[in-house]
Amino acid sequence: MSISPISYEKEHTVAVVVFDGISPFHLSVPCMVFGDDLARLGVPRYRLLVCAMHTGLIPTMSGFNIDVPYDLSVLAEADTVIVPAWHDPDQRPPEALLEALRQAHARGSRMVGLCLGAFVLAEAGLLDGRVASTHWVWSDDFSRKYPHVTLDKKSLYVDDGDILTSAGTAAAIDCCLHLLRRDHGADIANRIARRMVVAPHRAGGQAQYIEQVLPKDNGSDHLTATLDWAMENLDQPLSLDILADKAAMGRRTFTRRFKLKTGATVSEWLLNHRLASAQRMLETTDKPIDRIAEAVGFGSTVSLRQHFASAFSISPTAYRRQYRRQ
């Protein structure tokens, strides 16, 4: 869904929902991004409101309380509503919160569920018929509880226009910076990212962080078999036409099914897997950089270094050195 940048004919209000047992880190992410004094960068700042079911002291999961000045009534004023995580996916949020979220969305508010906050939006029924993301650890639970939501298990965040969801923890930063980029452009988002000392945009998805081995198909799915083959042959000059031929599909059919399965274009998918493979080789082998570049299909050391630095804001050599120090 294509959405134009927000209009600032009026002040844009961002409401962040707090709840008992909230993670201070998850709360701090939208507060850092949207609470920044953007006027110093030449654009209007957001009006940030932190709210909860009731005002006053709210306990966090870290053993201290935070003083919340607003209750859920401020959602009526919010242009963007952010739910930063949720303390227990098995615990249904209060109906008053769910109804407040439904009403905010019906009024036209942009809704954001960070990490397990996607469970809250799904419980409110806002994600039915949509694509969403959440932390990979709870992905099976999410799919089981919300069968009418298409879960993207790979992406760091999913932008579905007026509703956005993100994967776990640090992916909340990616999602919030994406919103800032959507509202004010890449330059402003990049400058805020630099001040936070994080990458403005991370390539790849959360699949690279999943601990368990992903289940393999039984081989009857030609697309899955083709992707498995491509991952084993990253050193080859792979392309859309080569993969479509391998899957015995036409270009258009392959492109459509590939996008549905992976959430990415062929070039994005190949780049992400080549980068992930390069990471693993840098972490676990002593192969020279030029050999790694050939083995993962970049063709040259220069190409590997450029793509690696763009994706991770660090050179392959410096990345390897980090792991050698551990």
mmCIF file of C-alpha atoms in Angstrom, residues 35-248:
data_model
loop_
_atom_site.group_PDB
_atom_site.id
_atom_site.type_symbol
_atom_site.label_atom_id
_atom_site.label_comp_id
_atom_site.label_asym_id
_atom_site.label_seq_id
_atom_site.Cartn_x
_atom_site.Cartn_y
_atom_site.Cartn_z
ATOM 1 C CA GLY A 35 10.570 12.711 21.041
ATOM 2 C CA ASP A 36 13.633 14.199 19.367
ATOM 3 C CA ASP A 37 13.611 17.954 18.772
ATOM 4 C CA LEU A 38 13.300 17.743 14.996
ATOM 5 C CA ALA A 39 12.984 21.515 14.771
ATOM 6 C CA ARG A 40 16.779 21.620 15.030
ATOM 7 C CA LEU A 41 16.836 19.646 11.780
ATOM 8 C CA GLY A 42 14.432 21.979 10.026
ATOM 9 C CA VAL A 43 11.210 19.948 10.269
ATOM 10 C CA PRO A 44 8.300 20.057 12.738
ATOM 11 C CA ARG A 45 8.688 17.924 15.816
ATOM 12 C CA TYR A 46 6.093 15.392 16.891
ATOM 13 C CA ARG A 47 3.817 15.867 19.875
ATOM 14 C CA LEU A 48 4.587 12.794 21.985
ATOM 15 C CA LEU A 49 2.050 11.531 24.538
ATOM 16 C CA VAL A 50 2.754 8.532 26.788
ATOM 17 C CA CYS A 51 -0.481 6.997 28.032
ATOM 18 C CA ALA A 52 -1.859 3.976 29.883
ATOM 19 C CA MET A 53 -5.122 2.525 31.167
ATOM 20 C CA HIS A 54 -4.728 4.880 34.118
ATOM 21 C CA THR A 55 -2.412 7.746 34.971
ATOM 22 C CA GLY A 56 0.249 7.579 37.657
ATOM 23 C CA LEU A 57 2.918 5.052 38.465
ATOM 24 C CA ILE A 58 3.181 2.028 36.174
ATOM 25 C CA PRO A 59 5.575 -0.817 37.107
ATOM 26 C CA THR A 60 8.117 -1.916 34.496
ATOM 27 C CA MET A 61 9.626 -5.360 34.063
ATOM 28 C CA SER A 62 12.935 -3.990 35.350
ATOM 29 C CA GLY A 63 11.753 -3.298 38.878
ATOM 30 C CA PHE A 64 11.130 0.434 38.778
ATOM 31 C CA ASN A 65 8.032 2.520 38.098
ATOM 32 C CA ILE A 66 7.386 5.201 35.512
ATOM 33 C CA ASP A 67 4.975 8.082 35.997
ATOM 34 C CA VAL A 68 2.484 8.129 33.095
ATOM 35 C CA PRO A 69 0.710 11.483 32.679
ATOM 36 C CA TYR A 70 -2.134 10.496 30.317
ATOM 37 C CA ASP A 71 -4.845 7.867 30.115
ATOM 38 C CA LEU A 72 -6.238 6.232 26.971
ATOM 39 C CA SER A 73 -8.520 9.173 26.241
ATOM 40 C CA VAL A 74 -5.604 10.853 24.446
ATOM 41 C CA LEU A 75 -5.835 8.208 21.710
ATOM 42 C CA ALA A 76 -8.712 10.337 20.399
ATOM 43 C CA GLU A 77 -6.119 13.007 19.569
ATOM 44 C CA ALA A 78 -3.466 10.684 18.158
ATOM 45 C CA ASP A 79 -2.419 10.648 14.523
ATOM 46 C CA THR A 80 -0.121 7.688 15.239
ATOM 47 C CA VAL A 81 -0.669 5.108 17.990
ATOM 48 C CA ILE A 82 2.244 2.875 19.026
ATOM 49 C CA VAL A 83 1.989 -0.267 21.164
ATOM 50 C CA PRO A 84 5.606 -1.057 22.154
ATOM 51 C CA ALA A 85 5.553 -4.805 22.847
ATOM 52 C CA TRP A 86 3.295 -6.675 25.267
ATOM 53 C CA HIS A 87 4.313 -8.493 28.427
ATOM 54 C CA ASP A 88 2.617 -11.845 27.784
ATOM 55 C CA PRO A 89 1.237 -13.100 24.440
ATOM 56 C CA ASP A 90 -0.986 -15.555 26.333
ATOM 57 C CA GLN A 91 -2.668 -12.778 28.301
ATOM 58 C CA ARG A 92 -5.456 -10.985 26.493
ATOM 59 C CA PRO A 93 -5.171 -7.195 26.720
ATOM 60 C CA PRO A 94 -7.984 -5.429 28.575
ATOM 61 C CA GLU A 95 -11.074 -4.852 26.462
ATOM 62 C CA ALA A 96 -10.903 -1.126 27.219
ATOM 63 C CA LEU A 97 -7.492 -0.960 25.549
ATOM 64 C CA LEU A 98 -8.605 -3.038 22.568
ATOM 65 C CA GLU A 99 -11.677 -0.879 22.049
ATOM 66 C CA ALA A 100 -9.628 2.320 22.328
ATOM 67 C CA LEU A 101 -7.290 0.985 19.631
ATOM 68 C CA ARG A 102 -10.216 0.047 17.376
ATOM 69 C CA GLN A 103 -11.718 3.510 17.733
ATOM 70 C CA ALA A 104 -8.383 5.203 17.052
ATOM 71 C CA HIS A 105 -7.928 3.181 13.868
ATOM 72 C CA ALA A 106 -11.513 3.884 12.782
ATOM 73 C CA ARG A 107 -10.831 7.607 13.199
ATOM 74 C CA GLY A 108 -7.845 7.294 10.859
ATOM 75 C CA SER A 109 -4.916 6.932 13.246
ATOM 76 C CA ARG A 110 -1.822 5.157 11.956
ATOM 77 C CA MET A 111 -1.323 2.069 14.113
ATOM 78 C CA VAL A 112 2.043 0.542 15.049
ATOM 79 C CA GLY A 113 2.679 -2.703 16.933
ATOM 80 C CA LEU A 114 6.322 -3.150 17.876
ATOM 81 C CA CYS A 115 7.536 -6.682 18.648
ATOM 82 C CA LEU A 116 4.787 -8.387 20.701
ATOM 83 C CA GLY A 117 2.669 -5.273 20.241
ATOM 84 C CA ALA A 118 1.527 -7.041 17.074
ATOM 85 C CA PHE A 119 -0.378 -9.454 19.330
ATOM 86 C CA VAL A 120 -2.337 -6.528 20.776
ATOM 87 C CA LEU A 121 -3.290 -5.171 17.353
ATOM 88 C CA ALA A 122 -4.228 -8.670 16.213
ATOM 89 C CA GLU A 123 -6.354 -9.237 19.325
ATOM 90 C CA ALA A 124 -8.171 -5.992 18.521
ATOM 91 C CA GLY A 125 -8.952 -7.433 15.079
ATOM 92 C CA LEU A 126 -6.999 -4.752 13.257
ATOM 93 C CA LEU A 127 -4.680 -7.172 11.454
ATOM 94 C CA ASP A 128 -7.295 -9.528 9.990
ATOM 95 C CA GLY A 129 -6.676 -9.934 6.271
ATOM 96 C CA ARG A 130 -3.327 -8.166 6.519
ATOM 97 C CA VAL A 131 0.353 -9.052 6.583
ATOM 98 C CA ALA A 132 2.200 -8.562 9.870
ATOM 99 C CA SER A 133 5.479 -9.269 11.629
ATOM 100 C CA THR A 134 6.381 -10.114 15.212
ATOM 101 C CA HIS A 135 9.260 -11.630 17.170
ATOM 102 C CA TRP A 136 10.279 -14.975 15.622
ATOM 103 C CA VAL A 137 10.228 -16.744 19.021
ATOM 104 C CA TRP A 138 6.444 -16.303 19.190
ATOM 105 C CA SER A 139 5.706 -16.654 15.471
ATOM 106 C CA ASP A 140 4.088 -20.095 15.785
ATOM 107 C CA ASP A 141 1.924 -18.884 18.672
ATOM 108 C CA PHE A 142 0.892 -15.854 16.644
ATOM 109 C CA SER A 143 -0.051 -17.915 13.584
ATOM 110 C CA ARG A 144 -2.068 -20.303 15.716
ATOM 111 C CA LYS A 145 -3.946 -17.561 17.564
ATOM 112 C CA TYR A 146 -4.597 -15.338 14.548
ATOM 113 C CA PRO A 147 -5.182 -17.498 11.467
ATOM 114 C CA HIS A 148 -6.702 -14.579 9.560
ATOM 115 C CA VAL A 149 -3.404 -12.669 9.683
ATOM 116 C CA THR A 150 -0.616 -13.477 7.228
ATOM 117 C CA LEU A 151 2.557 -13.575 9.305
ATOM 118 C CA ASP A 152 5.782 -12.529 7.604
ATOM 119 C CA LYS A 153 8.405 -14.433 9.585
ATOM 120 C CA LYS A 154 11.355 -12.969 7.697
ATOM 121 C CA SER A 155 10.973 -9.193 7.688
ATOM 122 C CA LEU A 156 12.281 -6.857 10.363
ATOM 123 C CA TYR A 157 9.074 -4.859 9.955
ATOM 124 C CA VAL A 158 5.998 -4.806 7.745
ATOM 125 C CA ASP A 159 4.564 -1.548 6.406
ATOM 126 C CA ASP A 160 0.937 -2.140 5.418
ATOM 127 C CA GLY A 161 0.129 1.509 4.942
ATOM 128 C CA ASP A 162 -1.924 2.612 7.938
ATOM 129 C CA ILE A 163 -0.749 -0.300 10.116
ATOM 130 C CA LEU A 164 2.870 -1.258 10.766
ATOM 131 C CA THR A 165 4.316 -4.115 12.799
ATOM 132 C CA SER A 166 7.878 -5.080 13.647
ATOM 133 C CA ALA A 167 9.935 -8.053 14.736
ATOM 134 C CA GLY A 168 11.621 -8.170 18.128
ATOM 135 C CA THR A 169 13.610 -5.660 20.153
ATOM 136 C CA ALA A 170 16.069 -3.847 17.872
ATOM 137 C CA ALA A 171 13.702 -4.221 14.896
ATOM 138 C CA ALA A 172 11.509 -1.679 16.694
ATOM 139 C CA ILE A 173 14.250 0.864 15.974
ATOM 140 C CA ASP A 174 14.189 -0.109 12.293
ATOM 141 C CA CYS A 175 10.426 0.311 12.172
ATOM 142 C CA CYS A 176 10.406 3.695 13.924
ATOM 143 C CA LEU A 177 13.195 5.018 11.699
ATOM 144 C CA HIS A 178 11.217 3.792 8.697
ATOM 145 C CA LEU A 179 8.227 5.801 9.890
ATOM 146 C CA LEU A 180 10.443 8.847 10.308
ATOM 147 C CA ARG A 181 11.816 8.253 6.806
ATOM 148 C CA ARG A 182 8.276 7.988 5.455
ATOM 149 C CA ASP A 183 7.212 11.197 7.179
ATOM 150 C CA HIS A 184 10.260 13.407 6.644
ATOM 151 C CA GLY A 185 12.502 11.714 4.097
ATOM 152 C CA ALA A 186 15.720 9.736 4.207
ATOM 153 C CA ASP A 187 18.010 12.617 5.173
ATOM 154 C CA ILE A 188 16.178 13.378 8.435
ATOM 155 C CA ALA A 189 15.879 9.675 9.318
ATOM 156 C CA ASN A 190 19.576 9.126 8.606
ATOM 157 C CA ARG A 191 20.568 12.070 10.792
ATOM 158 C CA ILE A 192 18.468 10.794 13.693
ATOM 159 C CA ALA A 193 19.940 7.314 13.206
ATOM 160 C CA ARG A 194 23.457 8.716 13.364
ATOM 161 C CA ARG A 195 22.632 10.516 16.591
ATOM 162 C CA MET A 196 21.350 7.208 17.985
ATOM 163 C CA VAL A 197 24.508 5.488 16.637
ATOM 164 C CA VAL A 198 22.512 2.886 14.714
ATOM 165 C CA ALA A 199 22.363 1.931 11.052
ATOM 166 C CA PRO A 200 19.797 4.077 9.176
ATOM 167 C CA HIS A 201 18.494 0.998 7.388
ATOM 168 C CA ARG A 202 19.389 -2.635 7.949
ATOM 169 C CA ALA A 203 19.225 -4.944 4.983
ATOM 170 C CA GLY A 204 18.020 -8.481 5.491
ATOM 171 C CA GLY A 205 15.410 -9.839 7.818
ATOM 172 C CA GLN A 206 15.048 -11.481 11.193
ATOM 173 C CA ALA A 207 15.517 -14.932 9.644
ATOM 174 C CA GLN A 208 19.261 -14.466 10.113
ATOM 175 C CA TYR A 209 18.716 -14.342 13.893
ATOM 176 C CA ILE A 210 16.495 -17.404 14.243
ATOM 177 C CA GLU A 211 18.124 -20.110 16.330
ATOM 178 C CA GLN A 212 16.163 -23.153 15.225
ATOM 179 C CA VAL A 213 16.667 -24.827 11.868
ATOM 180 C CA LEU A 214 13.878 -23.825 9.528
ATOM 181 C CA PRO A 215 11.777 -26.802 8.426
ATOM 182 C CA LYS A 216 12.451 -27.995 4.920
ATOM 183 C CA ASP A 217 9.767 -28.806 2.413
ATOM 184 C CA ASN A 218 9.129 -32.364 1.291
ATOM 185 C CA GLY A 219 10.504 -31.525 -2.138
ATOM 186 C CA SER A 220 7.170 -31.326 -3.928
ATOM 187 C CA ASP A 221 7.267 -27.528 -3.909
ATOM 188 C CA HIS A 222 9.337 -26.491 -6.926
ATOM 189 C CA LEU A 223 9.783 -22.966 -5.596
ATOM 190 C CA THR A 224 11.100 -24.160 -2.223
ATOM 191 C CA ALA A 225 13.424 -26.621 -3.948
ATOM 192 C CA THR A 226 14.690 -23.827 -6.190
ATOM 193 C CA LEU A 227 15.392 -21.542 -3.233
ATOM 194 C CA ASP A 228 17.236 -24.363 -1.454
ATOM 195 C CA TRP A 229 19.285 -24.926 -4.609
ATOM 196 C CA ALA A 230 20.046 -21.202 -4.914
ATOM 197 C CA MET A 231 21.276 -21.040 -1.307
ATOM 198 C CA GLU A 232 23.654 -23.907 -2.033
ATOM 199 C CA ASN A 233 24.916 -22.208 -5.213
ATOM 200 C CA LEU A 234 25.334 -18.583 -4.211
ATOM 201 C CA ASP A 235 28.692 -18.519 -5.972
ATOM 202 C CA GLN A 236 26.913 -18.891 -9.321
ATOM 203 C CA PRO A 237 25.639 -15.921 -11.412
ATOM 204 C CA LEU A 238 22.021 -16.350 -10.316
ATOM 205 C CA SER A 239 19.220 -14.256 -11.777
ATOM 206 C CA LEU A 240 15.438 -14.103 -12.029
ATOM 207 C CA ASP A 241 15.469 -15.948 -15.360
ATOM 208 C CA ILE A 242 17.791 -18.687 -14.090
ATOM 209 C CA LEU A 243 15.689 -19.270 -10.968
ATOM 210 C CA ALA A 244 12.412 -19.192 -12.912
ATOM 211 C CA ASP A 245 13.782 -21.788 -15.352
ATOM 212 C CA LYS A 246 14.989 -23.923 -12.447
ATOM 213 C CA ALA A 247 11.485 -23.800 -10.929
ATOM 214 C CA ALA A 248 9.902 -24.554 -14.334
#
